[in-house]
Coordinates of C-alpha atoms in Angstrom, one line a residue:
X1 CA -33.4 -18.8 8.5
X2 CA -31.6 -15.8 9.0
X3 CA -32.7 -12.2 9.9
X4 CA -32.0 -11.3 6.1
X5 CA -34.0 -14.4 4.9
X6 CA -36.7 -13.3 7.4
X7 CA -36.8 -9.8 6.1
X8 CA -36.9 -11.1 2.5
X9 CA -39.7 -13.5 3.1
X10 CA -41.8 -10.7 4.7
X11 CA -41.4 -8.6 1.3
X12 CA -42.3 -11.8 -1.0
X13 CA -45.4 -12.3 1.0
X14 CA -46.4 -8.8 0.6
X15 CA -45.5 -8.6 -3.3
X16 CA -45.2 -12.1 -4.6
X17 CA -43.3 -12.9 -7.7
X18 CA -44.8 -10.7 -10.4
X19 CA -45.8 -12.7 -13.3
X20 CA -45.4 -16.1 -11.5
X21 CA -48.5 -17.9 -10.4
X22 CA -47.2 -19.3 -7.0
X23 CA -48.7 -19.3 -3.7
X24 CA -47.4 -17.9 -0.2
X25 CA -46.3 -21.3 0.8
X26 CA -44.5 -21.8 -2.4
X27 CA -42.7 -18.6 -2.2
X28 CA -41.6 -19.4 1.4
X29 CA -40.2 -22.9 0.2
X30 CA -38.3 -21.3 -2.5
X31 CA -36.6 -18.8 -0.4
X32 CA -36.1 -21.5 2.6
X33 CA -34.3 -23.8 0.1
X34 CA -32.3 -20.7 -1.2
X35 CA -31.2 -19.7 2.5
X36 CA -30.8 -23.2 3.6
X37 CA -28.3 -23.7 0.5
X38 CA -26.3 -20.5 1.3
X39 CA -26.2 -21.5 5.0
X40 CA -24.6 -24.8 4.3
X41 CA -22.1 -23.4 1.9
X42 CA -23.6 -24.8 -1.2
X43 CA -23.4 -21.6 -2.7
X44 CA -23.8 -22.8 -6.6
X45 CA -27.3 -24.0 -5.8
X46 CA -28.1 -20.8 -3.8
X47 CA -27.1 -18.7 -6.7
X48 CA -29.4 -20.8 -9.2
X49 CA -32.3 -20.1 -6.8
X50 CA -31.6 -16.3 -6.4
X51 CA -31.3 -16.1 -10.0
X52 CA -34.7 -17.4 -10.6
X53 CA -36.0 -15.1 -8.2
X54 CA -34.4 -12.2 -9.6
X55 CA -35.6 -12.9 -13.1
X56 CA -39.1 -13.4 -12.0
X57 CA -39.2 -10.5 -9.6
X58 CA -38.9 -7.6 -11.8
X59 CA -37.1 -4.4 -10.7
X60 CA -37.6 -3.3 -7.0
X61 CA -36.6 -4.0 -3.7
X62 CA -36.6 -7.9 -4.2
X63 CA -34.5 -7.4 -7.1
X64 CA -31.9 -5.3 -5.2
X65 CA -31.9 -7.8 -2.2
X66 CA -31.3 -10.8 -4.8
X67 CA -28.5 -9.1 -6.0
X68 CA -26.9 -8.4 -3.1
X69 CA -27.6 -12.2 -2.0
X70 CA -26.0 -13.2 -5.5
X71 CA -22.9 -10.7 -4.8
X72 CA -22.2 -12.5 -1.5
X73 CA -22.5 -15.9 -2.7
X74 CA -20.3 -15.3 -5.8
X75 CA -17.9 -13.6 -3.6
X76 CA -17.7 -16.4 -1.3
X77 CA -17.0 -18.7 -4.1
X78 CA -14.3 -16.4 -5.3
X79 CA -16.0 -15.6 -8.7
X80 CA -14.9 -11.9 -8.0
X81 CA -15.4 -10.6 -11.5
X82 CA -19.2 -11.7 -11.3
X83 CA -19.5 -10.3 -8.0
X84 CA -17.9 -6.9 -9.2
X85 CA -20.6 -6.9 -12.0
X86 CA -23.4 -7.4 -9.5
X87 CA -21.8 -4.4 -7.2
X88 CA -22.1 -2.2 -10.3
X89 CA -25.6 -3.2 -10.8
X90 CA -26.7 -2.6 -7.4
X91 CA -24.8 0.9 -7.0
X92 CA -26.6 2.1 -10.5
X93 CA -30.1 1.4 -8.6
X94 CA -31.0 3.5 -5.5
X95 CA -29.8 1.5 -2.7
X96 CA -30.2 2.5 0.8
X97 CA -27.0 3.5 2.8
X98 CA -26.5 0.4 4.4
X99 CA -26.4 -1.5 0.8
X100 CA -24.0 0.8 -0.3
X101 CA -22.0 0.4 2.7
X102 CA -21.8 -3.6 2.2
X103 CA -21.3 -3.7 -1.2
X104 CA -18.4 -1.1 -1.3
X105 CA -17.0 -3.2 1.4
X106 CA -17.0 -6.1 -0.9
X107 CA -15.4 -4.4 -3.6
X108 CA -12.6 -3.1 -1.3
X109 CA -12.0 -6.8 -0.2
X110 CA -12.0 -7.8 -3.9
X111 CA -9.4 -5.5 -5.0
X112 CA -7.4 -6.2 -1.8
X113 CA -7.4 -10.0 -2.8
X114 CA -6.6 -9.2 -6.3
X115 CA -3.8 -6.9 -5.2
X116 CA -2.1 -9.6 -3.0
X117 CA -2.1 -12.6 -5.5
X118 CA -5.7 -13.8 -6.1
X119 CA -6.2 -14.7 -9.8
X120 CA -8.9 -13.9 -12.3
X121 CA -10.4 -16.6 -14.7
X122 CA -10.6 -15.7 -18.1
X123 CA -11.4 -17.9 -20.9
X124 CA -11.0 -20.7 -18.4
X125 CA -7.7 -19.5 -17.5
X126 CA -6.3 -18.3 -14.3
X127 CA -4.4 -15.0 -14.7
X128 CA -2.7 -12.6 -12.2
X129 CA -4.9 -9.6 -11.5
X130 CA -2.9 -7.2 -9.5
X131 CA -3.4 -4.2 -11.7
X132 CA -7.1 -5.0 -11.6
X133 CA -7.1 -4.9 -7.7
X134 CA -4.9 -1.7 -7.7
X135 CA -7.3 -0.2 -10.2
X136 CA -10.5 -1.0 -8.0
X137 CA -8.7 0.3 -4.9
X138 CA -7.7 3.4 -6.7
X139 CA -11.1 4.2 -8.0
X140 CA -12.9 3.4 -4.6
X141 CA -10.9 6.1 -2.8
X142 CA -11.1 8.5 -5.5
X143 CA -14.8 8.0 -5.5
X144 CA -15.7 7.3 -1.9
X145 CA -12.8 8.8 0.4
X146 CA -14.9 8.9 3.3
X147 CA -16.0 5.3 3.6
X148 CA -14.4 3.3 6.8
X149 CA -12.0 1.4 4.3
X150 CA -10.7 4.4 2.5
X151 CA -7.8 4.7 4.8
X152 CA -6.9 0.9 4.5
X153 CA -7.3 1.1 0.9
X154 CA -4.6 4.1 0.4
X155 CA -2.3 1.9 2.7
X156 CA -2.7 -1.0 0.3
X157 CA -2.1 0.8 -2.9
X158 CA 1.1 2.4 -1.4
X159 CA 2.4 -1.1 0.0
X160 CA 1.7 -2.5 -3.5
X161 CA 3.8 0.2 -5.3
X162 CA 6.5 -0.1 -2.5
X163 CA 6.4 -3.9 -3.1
X164 CA 7.0 -3.3 -6.9
X165 CA 9.7 -0.6 -6.5
X166 CA 7.5 2.1 -7.6
X167 CA 8.8 4.2 -4.8
X168 CA 7.7 7.7 -5.9
X169 CA 4.3 6.2 -6.0
X170 CA 4.4 4.9 -2.9
X171 CA 5.9 8.0 -1.3
X172 CA 2.8 9.9 -2.5
X173 CA 0.1 7.4 -1.1
X174 CA 1.9 6.9 2.4
X175 CA 1.6 10.8 2.5
X176 CA -1.8 10.9 1.3
X177 CA -2.7 8.3 4.2
X178 CA -0.8 10.6 7.0
X179 CA -2.7 13.8 5.5
X180 CA -6.2 12.6 4.8
X181 CA -6.5 9.7 7.4
X182 CA -4.6 11.1 10.4
X183 CA -6.1 8.4 12.6
X184 CA -5.4 5.3 10.6
X185 CA -4.0 2.3 12.3
X186 CA -1.2 2.4 9.7
X187 CA 0.1 5.9 10.4
X188 CA 3.2 4.8 12.0
X189 CA 4.0 2.2 9.5
X190 CA 3.4 4.9 6.6
X191 CA 5.8 7.3 8.7
X192 CA 8.7 4.5 8.5
X193 CA 7.8 3.4 4.9
X194 CA 8.2 7.2 3.6
X195 CA 11.9 7.0 4.8
X196 CA 12.2 3.5 3.6
X197 CA 11.0 4.6 -0.1
X198 CA 13.6 7.4 -0.2
X199 CA 16.2 5.0 1.3
X200 CA 15.3 2.5 -1.5
X201 CA 16.5 5.2 -4.3
X202 CA 20.1 5.2 -2.8
X203 CA 21.0 2.1 -4.5
X204 CA 24.2 2.1 -6.8
X205 CA 27.2 4.6 -6.9
X206 CA 25.1 7.5 -8.2
X207 CA 22.2 8.7 -6.3
X208 CA 20.2 11.7 -5.6
X209 CA 21.8 13.3 -2.3
X210 CA 18.6 14.8 -1.7
X211 CA 17.0 11.6 -1.1
X212 CA 19.7 10.4 1.5
X213 CA 18.9 13.6 3.5
X214 CA 15.0 12.9 3.4
X215 CA 15.4 9.2 4.1
X216 CA 17.5 10.2 7.3
X217 CA 15.1 13.0 8.3
X218 CA 12.2 10.4 8.2
X219 CA 13.8 7.6 9.9
X220 CA 15.1 10.2 12.7
X221 CA 11.3 11.5 13.0
X222 CA 10.1 8.0 13.4
X223 CA 12.6 7.3 16.3
X224 CA 11.7 10.5 17.9
X225 CA 7.8 9.9 17.7
X226 CA 8.3 6.1 18.0
X227 CA 11.3 5.3 20.3
X228 CA 10.1 1.8 20.9
X229 CA 8.1 1.3 17.8
X230 CA 7.7 -1.7 15.5
X231 CA 10.4 -0.4 13.0
X232 CA 12.7 1.5 15.4
X233 CA 15.7 -1.0 15.2
X234 CA 15.1 -0.9 11.3
X235 CA 15.5 2.9 11.4
X236 CA 18.7 2.8 13.5
X237 CA 20.2 0.4 11.2
X238 CA 19.3 2.4 8.1
X239 CA 20.6 5.5 9.8
X240 CA 24.0 3.5 10.3
X241 CA 23.6 2.9 6.5
X242 CA 23.1 6.2 5.5
X243 CA 26.1 7.3 7.5
X244 CA 28.1 4.9 5.4
X245 CA 26.5 6.3 2.2
X246 CA 27.4 10.0 2.9
X247 CA 31.1 9.1 4.2
X248 CA 31.6 7.2 0.9
X249 CA 30.5 10.2 -1.1
X250 CA 32.4 12.7 0.6
X251 CA 35.4 10.7 0.6
X252 CA 35.0 10.4 -3.4
X253 CA 34.7 14.4 -3.5
X254 CA 37.9 14.7 -1.2
X255 CA 39.6 12.2 -3.4
X256 CA 38.3 14.1 -6.6
X257 CA 39.6 17.5 -5.1
X258 CA 42.9 15.7 -4.1
X259 CA 43.4 14.7 -7.8
X260 CA 43.1 18.4 -8.8
X261 CA 45.7 19.4 -6.4
X262 CA 43.2 21.1 -4.2
X263 CA 44.3 20.3 -0.8
X264 CA 42.1 22.8 1.2
X265 CA 39.2 21.6 -0.3
X266 CA 40.2 18.0 0.2
X267 CA 40.8 18.8 3.9
X268 CA 37.1 20.3 4.0
X269 CA 35.5 16.8 3.0
X270 CA 37.8 14.5 5.0
X271 CA 36.9 16.8 7.9
X272 CA 33.2 16.4 7.5
X273 CA 33.7 12.6 7.2
X274 CA 35.5 12.6 10.7
X275 CA 32.8 15.3 12.2
X276 CA 29.6 13.5 11.0
X277 CA 30.6 9.7 10.3
X278 CA 33.1 9.1 12.8
X279 CA 32.1 5.3 13.2
X280 CA 32.5 4.6 9.4
X281 CA 35.4 2.8 7.8
X282 CA 35.7 5.7 5.6
X283 CA 37.0 7.9 8.8
X284 CA 39.9 5.9 9.1
X285 CA 40.8 6.5 5.4
X286 CA 40.0 10.1 6.0
X287 CA 42.5 10.4 9.0
X288 CA 45.1 8.4 6.9
X289 CA 44.8 11.0 4.0
X290 CA 44.6 14.1 6.4
X291 CA 48.0 12.7 7.8
X292 CA 49.3 12.1 4.4
X293 CA 48.5 15.9 3.6
X294 CA 50.0 16.9 6.8
X295 CA 53.2 15.2 5.8
X296 CA 53.4 16.6 2.4
X297 CA 52.7 20.3 4.1
X298 CA 55.5 19.7 6.4
X299 CA 57.8 18.4 3.7
X300 CA 57.0 21.3 1.4
X301 CA 57.7 23.7 4.4
X302 CA 61.0 22.3 4.9
X303 CA 62.2 22.2 1.5
X304 CA 61.0 26.2 1.2
X305 CA 63.2 26.9 4.3
X306 CA 66.1 25.2 2.9
X307 CA 65.8 27.0 -0.5
X308 CA 65.5 30.3 1.4
X309 CA 68.8 29.4 3.7

């Protein structure tokens, strides 16, 4: 019999099963059967016995322990919804701090399981439960922000948002992780993901130039703090892509001014490309356009001199 089973046995000997006429030997046998079933992985049998004990015990320390054992049994059979109901019942009572810690840890694990693809059974059908997992974890970090799992929960929420293309929400939770859980093991990952969230919003021809600047700032910050970090290579690759975004944007602006016959404004943006994005394909086009403008200026001066002479 495990330590938990021995502790429960002592309680049962002390108070018995209220309203049930069984002797100590019967109580010990019932408990041992439940514990043996649980230890051997026969959780359905353990659940049946624990529920009988719960029904017969009334409210009190035995009932709380039975609910904890039932929660654990339903968790291990992946009957997560029932486990969550039991967790709620336990927390509505007056559990000790250790029981609270264990129950909340299980709620966290269930939330993560749902968030990462575990399914629920509703009317006999298995259905996706990612939103339910998100709800569980969001509720946990809202109510219990100082529990050991809270930082991990914030990371899981942020990563789910990131995975589903909800980049603003992902950014918010990654920043919360850095602000509220500075010792988190996910800190460096969050620092990279903040940049990635901004970078992911640069898709398409039209984009917020501010997002490009923010992505660049975050990637450079990551490289400064973690030059040999897990995401250092990806940061460098993304910085090259950002240079391409910037060069294309400036080239488009330069061509816009060229179409309006504003050569000086055109030159300003072409020179920006050569100064800040010299390794991009757009730099070659910028050189060609600058040379073209130079030839046109020279030709215009020659024609003017001929007219004056």
